[in-house]
Amino acid sequence: MAGQQTTGHRLPILIGIPLAVLAGLGIAAQGRINGALGARLNDGLAAAVVSFGSGLLVILAVCLLLPSGRRGLRAVLPALRARDFPRWYITAGAIGAFFVLTQGLTVAVIGIALFTVAVVTGQSLSGLLVDRIGISPAGRRAITPIRVISAILTIAAVIWAVSPRFAVASEISHWLLPVLLPLAAGFLMSFQQAMNATQTVHYGTPLAATLINFVAGFLVLLVAWAIKVSLAGFGQPLPSEGWYYLGGAIGCVFIGLSAWLVRGLGVLLTGLGTIAGQLMGSLALDLIFPAPGTVITLATWLGTLLTLIAMVFATLPWPRRGRGAAN
């Protein structure tokens, strides 16, 4: 099985974790841009289509211009024919499409606070599971007490950081069912990272894996948007300001970076790093470009700090008690 392989690639923690945080910063920036575009168009699904479509054009151009990108594209069909990994891994982009679509469907209903908590909870739990069953190129990694505690600390930290925004959340019956969508999206994100990382190993570059990710996601969103248009018609015209279209390019960076990082850090550490980056990025954006309803309190700062502590805690070694132990 491809998912049980390891590549021998080990990335130093002091290099990998900052890069994972950088990927998380990109997720926060993309979320703010796509959210603004969705509000401008009054159509979150159309904003997701624009984001994936622009990202697809960017990564396609990069793959065609760079020799490594062209080599990676030439390696795709041979890898699929040889069944070097399960062929359904090429649908990983559909998970990204589901995540973006979930933003548009639920954030307006449950608020960004509950959305963030649900996504982080799902991602932290699945990070442990994906590492344990070993479907990423990093291979199987044991569920040690330190890794479990780090995941729990991360969930608690995010809840603490966004707790000031709970005051504006509506009654439980209003958000209980919608919150299941971001919970599922967050749970699937770790699988997406592992699937993209596996493709990266066999293509020899994250560029080809990122391109396939965008193709799959764009096709899913395009079909959903076409159905919506057939039922409800077109929304607002596209804006002329160029910054509304940066979300796709940013997505190319953090999807490709995450696919490369999982190979050396594993899914859980990559996920914890990106979560920390998301919180730090969201905090910075709220300070510099505050959105309507922005609330920053001491809990916001301390929750973000606790997230960083949980991430560092996850990198600590755990004493091995037997020959089969893994970290």
Tab-separated table of C-alpha atoms in Angstrom:
chain	number	residue	atom	x	y	z
A	1	MET	CA	0.000	0.000	0.000
A	2	ALA	CA	1.302	3.437	-0.901
A	3	GLY	CA	-0.032	4.945	2.288
A	4	GLN	CA	2.160	2.647	4.375
A	5	GLN	CA	5.356	3.730	2.741
A	6	THR	CA	7.841	6.165	4.136
A	7	THR	CA	10.253	8.094	2.017
A	8	GLY	CA	13.031	8.626	4.512
A	9	HIS	CA	12.432	12.347	4.180
A	10	ARG	CA	12.706	14.035	7.566
A	11	LEU	CA	12.286	17.782	7.873
A	12	PRO	CA	13.932	19.555	10.833
A	13	ILE	CA	11.292	20.827	13.260
A	14	LEU	CA	12.829	24.310	13.385
A	15	ILE	CA	12.317	24.614	9.626
A	16	GLY	CA	9.082	22.694	9.165
A	17	ILE	CA	6.990	24.253	11.932
A	18	PRO	CA	7.572	27.899	10.845
A	19	LEU	CA	6.672	26.894	7.291
A	20	ALA	CA	3.470	25.237	8.562
A	21	VAL	CA	2.636	28.438	10.441
A	22	LEU	CA	3.245	30.364	7.211
A	23	ALA	CA	0.784	28.082	5.420
A	24	GLY	CA	-1.747	28.814	8.166
A	25	LEU	CA	-1.233	32.542	7.696
A	26	GLY	CA	-2.114	32.006	4.039
A	27	ILE	CA	-5.331	30.206	4.990
A	28	ALA	CA	-6.349	33.151	7.184
A	29	ALA	CA	-5.593	35.658	4.433
A	30	GLN	CA	-7.451	33.619	1.830
A	31	GLY	CA	-10.450	33.279	4.128
A	32	ARG	CA	-10.663	37.043	4.598
A	33	ILE	CA	-10.353	37.698	0.842
A	34	ASN	CA	-12.881	35.039	-0.149
A	35	GLY	CA	-15.251	36.236	2.555
A	36	ALA	CA	-15.058	39.786	1.224
A	37	LEU	CA	-15.617	38.570	-2.335
A	38	GLY	CA	-18.602	36.483	-1.240
A	39	ALA	CA	-20.118	39.518	0.474
A	40	ARG	CA	-19.476	41.677	-2.593
A	41	LEU	CA	-21.119	39.129	-4.913
A	42	ASN	CA	-23.748	38.171	-2.336
A	43	ASP	CA	-22.909	34.596	-3.334
A	44	GLY	CA	-20.429	32.493	-1.369
A	45	LEU	CA	-20.517	29.692	-3.940
A	46	ALA	CA	-19.610	32.060	-6.782
A	47	ALA	CA	-16.732	33.413	-4.664
A	48	ALA	CA	-15.443	29.857	-4.174
A	49	VAL	CA	-15.613	29.221	-7.934
A	50	VAL	CA	-13.662	32.421	-8.615
A	51	SER	CA	-11.076	31.532	-5.969
A	52	PHE	CA	-10.503	27.997	-7.274
A	53	GLY	CA	-10.610	29.158	-10.884
A	54	SER	CA	-7.998	31.868	-10.396
A	55	GLY	CA	-5.823	29.478	-8.398
A	56	LEU	CA	-6.121	26.905	-11.166
A	57	LEU	CA	-4.884	29.423	-13.749
A	58	VAL	CA	-1.944	30.425	-11.527
A	59	ILE	CA	-0.739	26.901	-10.760
A	60	LEU	CA	-1.243	25.812	-14.388
A	61	ALA	CA	0.975	28.662	-15.568
A	62	VAL	CA	3.621	27.818	-12.951
A	63	CYS	CA	3.601	24.123	-13.912
A	64	LEU	CA	4.021	24.951	-17.601
A	65	LEU	CA	6.755	27.555	-17.052
A	66	LEU	CA	8.953	25.661	-14.584
A	67	PRO	CA	10.918	22.539	-15.649
A	68	SER	CA	10.055	20.812	-12.369
A	69	GLY	CA	6.370	21.479	-13.003
A	70	ARG	CA	6.525	19.992	-16.506
A	71	ARG	CA	8.387	16.933	-15.198
A	72	GLY	CA	5.736	16.502	-12.529
A	73	LEU	CA	2.923	16.661	-15.071
A	74	ARG	CA	4.640	14.045	-17.225
A	75	ALA	CA	4.849	11.768	-14.168
A	76	VAL	CA	1.108	11.863	-13.427
A	77	LEU	CA	-0.176	9.349	-15.983
A	78	PRO	CA	2.637	6.799	-15.436
A	79	ALA	CA	1.995	6.947	-11.678
A	80	LEU	CA	-1.724	6.406	-12.190
A	81	ARG	CA	-1.172	3.548	-14.638
A	82	ALA	CA	1.294	1.862	-12.278
A	83	ARG	CA	-1.150	2.315	-9.367
A	84	ASP	CA	1.647	3.730	-7.231
A	85	PHE	CA	-1.109	5.049	-4.947
A	86	PRO	CA	-4.916	4.651	-4.871
A	87	ARG	CA	-6.280	6.487	-7.879
A	88	TRP	CA	-9.016	8.164	-5.870
A	89	TYR	CA	-6.303	10.277	-4.204
A	90	ILE	CA	-6.574	12.608	-7.216
A	91	THR	CA	-9.988	13.681	-5.891
A	92	ALA	CA	-8.363	15.346	-2.853
A	93	GLY	CA	-9.311	18.738	-4.267
A	94	ALA	CA	-12.984	17.891	-3.733
A	95	ILE	CA	-12.299	18.094	0.011
A	96	GLY	CA	-10.929	21.596	-0.443
A	97	ALA	CA	-14.014	22.485	-2.460
A	98	PHE	CA	-16.205	21.132	0.339
A	99	PHE	CA	-14.309	23.234	2.879
A	100	VAL	CA	-14.711	26.440	0.861
A	101	LEU	CA	-18.356	25.676	0.169
A	102	THR	CA	-18.921	25.030	3.878
A	103	GLN	CA	-17.606	28.509	4.627
A	104	GLY	CA	-20.200	30.060	2.367
A	105	LEU	CA	-23.038	27.933	3.712
A	106	THR	CA	-22.453	28.129	7.461
A	107	VAL	CA	-20.388	31.145	8.540
A	108	ALA	CA	-23.350	33.496	8.125
A	109	VAL	CA	-25.470	31.129	10.230
A	110	ILE	CA	-23.173	30.034	13.055
A	111	GLY	CA	-20.529	32.779	12.987
A	112	ILE	CA	-16.777	32.587	12.445
A	113	ALA	CA	-16.182	31.577	16.081
A	114	LEU	CA	-18.148	28.329	15.990
A	115	PHE	CA	-16.911	27.645	12.463
A	116	THR	CA	-13.277	27.882	13.576
A	117	VAL	CA	-13.811	25.685	16.633
A	118	ALA	CA	-15.599	23.029	14.558
A	119	VAL	CA	-12.897	22.947	11.870
A	120	VAL	CA	-10.027	22.807	14.370
A	121	THR	CA	-11.720	20.062	16.384
A	122	GLY	CA	-12.195	17.909	13.291
A	123	GLN	CA	-8.691	18.592	11.985
A	124	SER	CA	-6.985	17.847	15.306
A	125	LEU	CA	-8.796	14.538	15.754
A	126	SER	CA	-8.233	13.361	12.187
A	127	GLY	CA	-4.577	14.397	12.341
A	128	LEU	CA	-4.045	11.800	15.042
A	129	LEU	CA	-6.003	9.187	13.085
A	130	VAL	CA	-4.284	9.773	9.726
A	131	ASP	CA	-0.841	9.596	11.312
A	132	ARG	CA	-1.796	6.412	13.154
A	133	ILE	CA	-3.072	4.509	10.105
A	134	GLY	CA	-0.171	5.824	8.025
A	135	ILE	CA	-1.765	6.951	4.765
A	136	SER	CA	0.698	9.828	4.349
A	137	PRO	CA	4.289	9.440	3.074
A	138	ALA	CA	5.502	10.029	6.639
A	139	GLY	CA	4.224	6.546	7.474
A	140	ARG	CA	2.624	5.399	10.705
A	141	ARG	CA	3.157	7.482	13.793
A	142	ALA	CA	2.014	6.263	17.193
A	143	ILE	CA	-0.651	8.119	19.169
A	144	THR	CA	1.576	9.078	22.090
A	145	PRO	CA	0.300	10.900	25.197
A	146	ILE	CA	2.113	14.064	24.112
A	147	ARG	CA	0.377	14.067	20.725
A	148	VAL	CA	-3.050	13.506	22.302
A	149	ILE	CA	-2.488	16.247	24.874
A	150	SER	CA	-1.285	18.617	22.148
A	151	ALA	CA	-4.430	18.030	20.103
A	152	ILE	CA	-6.651	18.597	23.157
A	153	LEU	CA	-4.717	21.752	24.088
A	154	THR	CA	-5.107	23.068	20.559
A	155	ILE	CA	-8.874	22.576	20.613
A	156	ALA	CA	-9.120	24.239	24.042
A	157	ALA	CA	-6.881	27.103	22.920
A	158	VAL	CA	-8.979	27.853	19.848
A	159	ILE	CA	-12.196	27.776	21.890
A	160	TRP	CA	-10.585	30.221	24.341
A	161	ALA	CA	-9.277	32.495	21.608
A	162	VAL	CA	-12.644	32.837	19.870
A	163	SER	CA	-14.776	32.753	23.054
A	164	PRO	CA	-15.410	36.534	23.004
A	165	ARG	CA	-17.346	36.052	19.778
A	166	PHE	CA	-19.688	33.468	21.308
A	167	ALA	CA	-21.674	36.306	22.821
A	168	VAL	CA	-23.091	37.088	19.384
A	169	ALA	CA	-23.902	33.459	18.576
A	170	SER	CA	-27.571	32.557	18.429
A	171	GLU	CA	-29.353	29.842	20.417
A	172	ILE	CA	-28.085	26.274	20.272
A	173	SER	CA	-30.964	24.930	18.206
A	174	HIS	CA	-30.050	27.410	15.462
A	175	TRP	CA	-26.431	26.287	14.997
A	176	LEU	CA	-26.304	22.691	16.234
A	177	LEU	CA	-26.934	21.077	12.821
A	178	PRO	CA	-24.997	23.625	10.675
A	179	VAL	CA	-21.906	23.160	12.861
A	180	LEU	CA	-21.632	19.540	11.669
A	181	LEU	CA	-20.576	20.719	8.184
A	182	PRO	CA	-17.364	22.537	9.259
A	183	LEU	CA	-16.669	19.717	11.719
A	184	ALA	CA	-16.747	17.266	8.803
A	185	ALA	CA	-14.719	19.629	6.597
A	186	GLY	CA	-12.033	19.947	9.270
A	187	PHE	CA	-11.950	16.182	9.791
A	188	LEU	CA	-11.423	15.616	6.058
A	189	MET	CA	-8.648	18.225	5.767
A	190	SER	CA	-6.035	15.898	7.269
A	191	PHE	CA	-6.921	13.248	4.698
A	192	GLN	CA	-6.598	15.836	1.929
A	193	GLN	CA	-3.128	16.797	3.149
A	194	ALA	CA	-2.054	13.136	3.275
A	195	MET	CA	-3.432	12.420	-0.205
A	196	ASN	CA	-1.725	15.474	-1.706
A	197	ALA	CA	1.538	14.599	0.052
A	198	THR	CA	1.443	11.049	-1.350
A	199	GLN	CA	0.937	12.389	-4.865
A	200	THR	CA	3.806	14.824	-4.339
A	201	VAL	CA	6.172	11.933	-3.598
A	202	HIS	CA	5.264	10.061	-6.783
A	203	TYR	CA	5.177	13.112	-9.067
A	204	GLY	CA	8.445	14.422	-7.632
A	205	THR	CA	7.042	17.909	-6.978
A	206	PRO	CA	4.131	19.498	-5.091
A	207	LEU	CA	3.341	21.569	-8.197
A	208	ALA	CA	1.644	18.740	-10.090
A	209	ALA	CA	-0.239	17.596	-6.971
A	210	THR	CA	-1.427	21.152	-6.357
A	211	LEU	CA	-2.620	21.487	-9.966
A	212	ILE	CA	-4.630	18.260	-9.754
A	213	ASN	CA	-6.028	19.451	-6.420
A	214	PHE	CA	-7.298	22.655	-8.039
A	215	VAL	CA	-8.711	20.854	-11.083
A	216	ALA	CA	-10.782	18.484	-8.923
A	217	GLY	CA	-11.984	21.223	-6.590
A	218	PHE	CA	-12.830	23.618	-9.406
A	219	LEU	CA	-14.883	20.995	-11.268
A	220	VAL	CA	-16.908	20.170	-8.147
A	221	LEU	CA	-17.620	23.831	-7.409
A	222	LEU	CA	-18.371	24.638	-11.035
A	223	VAL	CA	-21.032	21.914	-11.216
A	224	ALA	CA	-22.595	23.108	-7.942
A	225	TRP	CA	-22.576	26.730	-9.132
A	226	ALA	CA	-24.109	25.781	-12.504
A	227	ILE	CA	-26.967	24.038	-10.690
A	228	LYS	CA	-27.483	27.088	-8.492
A	229	VAL	CA	-27.509	29.453	-11.481
A	230	SER	CA	-30.045	27.267	-13.281
A	231	LEU	CA	-32.343	27.559	-10.279
A	232	ALA	CA	-31.730	31.096	-9.038
A	233	GLY	CA	-29.952	32.945	-11.834
A	234	PHE	CA	-26.728	34.952	-11.732
A	235	GLY	CA	-25.748	37.146	-8.816
A	236	GLN	CA	-23.831	40.412	-8.708
A	237	PRO	CA	-21.186	41.228	-11.375
A	238	LEU	CA	-17.530	40.592	-10.600
A	239	PRO	CA	-15.654	43.475	-8.945
A	240	SER	CA	-12.890	45.346	-10.745
A	241	GLU	CA	-10.479	45.539	-7.783
A	242	GLY	CA	-7.618	43.093	-8.289
A	243	TRP	CA	-7.142	42.093	-4.638
A	244	TYR	CA	-10.434	40.192	-4.646
A	245	TYR	CA	-8.763	37.611	-6.894
A	246	LEU	CA	-5.679	36.919	-4.767
A	247	GLY	CA	-7.329	34.107	-2.800
A	248	GLY	CA	-6.619	31.502	-5.468
A	249	ALA	CA	-2.919	32.357	-5.714
A	250	ILE	CA	-2.590	32.214	-1.925
A	251	GLY	CA	-4.335	28.844	-1.992
A	252	CYS	CA	-1.711	27.536	-4.423
A	253	VAL	CA	0.993	28.413	-1.906
A	254	PHE	CA	-0.496	26.829	1.198
A	255	ILE	CA	-1.837	23.708	-0.552
A	256	GLY	CA	1.530	23.009	-2.177
A	257	LEU	CA	3.430	23.865	1.005
A	258	SER	CA	1.219	21.626	3.147
A	259	ALA	CA	1.618	18.727	0.703
A	260	TRP	CA	5.400	19.060	0.974
A	261	LEU	CA	5.435	19.506	4.776
A	262	VAL	CA	3.314	16.431	5.561
A	263	ARG	CA	6.009	14.288	3.994
A	264	GLY	CA	8.511	15.337	6.653
A	265	LEU	CA	6.439	16.436	9.663
A	266	GLY	CA	3.449	14.118	9.511
A	267	VAL	CA	-0.177	15.199	9.365
A	268	LEU	CA	-0.701	16.138	13.022
A	269	LEU	CA	2.294	18.488	13.339
A	270	THR	CA	1.545	20.092	9.982
A	271	GLY	CA	-2.057	20.577	11.060
A	272	LEU	CA	-1.127	22.080	14.435
A	273	GLY	CA	1.278	24.475	12.729
A	274	THR	CA	-1.313	25.622	10.215
A	275	ILE	CA	-3.902	26.058	12.989
A	276	ALA	CA	-1.471	28.284	14.892
A	277	GLY	CA	-0.847	30.263	11.708
A	278	GLN	CA	-4.575	30.662	11.118
A	279	LEU	CA	-5.123	32.096	14.594
A	280	MET	CA	-2.097	34.393	14.362
A	281	GLY	CA	-3.121	35.531	10.882
A	282	SER	CA	-6.715	36.132	11.904
A	283	LEU	CA	-5.562	38.120	14.926
A	284	ALA	CA	-3.219	40.239	12.800
A	285	LEU	CA	-5.933	40.877	10.208
A	286	ASP	CA	-8.440	41.812	12.920
A	287	LEU	CA	-5.938	44.293	14.333
A	288	ILE	CA	-4.893	45.836	11.008
A	289	PHE	CA	-8.066	45.425	8.926
A	290	PRO	CA	-10.883	44.824	11.433
A	291	ALA	CA	-14.029	43.296	9.968
A	292	PRO	CA	-17.538	44.153	11.190
A	293	GLY	CA	-18.231	42.505	14.543
A	294	THR	CA	-14.519	42.013	15.347
A	295	VAL	CA	-13.908	41.332	19.041
A	296	ILE	CA	-10.365	41.195	20.489
A	297	THR	CA	-9.954	40.638	24.222
A	298	LEU	CA	-7.366	39.180	26.589
A	299	ALA	CA	-8.847	35.733	25.906
A	300	THR	CA	-8.064	36.191	22.218
A	301	TRP	CA	-4.392	36.856	22.939
A	302	LEU	CA	-4.036	34.133	25.587
A	303	GLY	CA	-5.867	31.539	23.476
A	304	THR	CA	-3.549	32.240	20.548
A	305	LEU	CA	-0.531	31.922	22.866
A	306	LEU	CA	-1.826	28.597	24.194
A	307	THR	CA	-2.134	27.343	20.619
A	308	LEU	CA	1.562	28.077	20.068
A	309	ILE	CA	2.416	26.285	23.327
A	310	ALA	CA	0.406	23.238	22.231
A	311	MET	CA	2.261	23.218	18.907
A	312	VAL	CA	5.647	23.336	20.645
A	313	PHE	CA	4.516	20.663	23.117
A	314	ALA	CA	3.708	18.327	20.208
A	315	THR	CA	7.325	18.479	19.029
A	316	LEU	CA	8.742	17.217	22.342
A	317	PRO	CA	10.141	13.676	22.357
A	318	TRP	CA	8.306	10.961	24.254
A	319	PRO	CA	10.307	8.155	25.887
A	320	ARG	CA	10.089	4.931	23.906
A	321	ARG	CA	9.163	1.877	25.953
A	322	GLY	CA	9.428	-0.768	23.289
A	323	ARG	CA	10.954	-1.542	19.951
A	324	GLY	CA	7.732	-0.842	18.063
A	325	ALA	CA	7.213	2.621	19.489
A	326	ALA	CA	7.026	5.498	17.054
A	327	ASN	CA	6.941	9.244	17.542
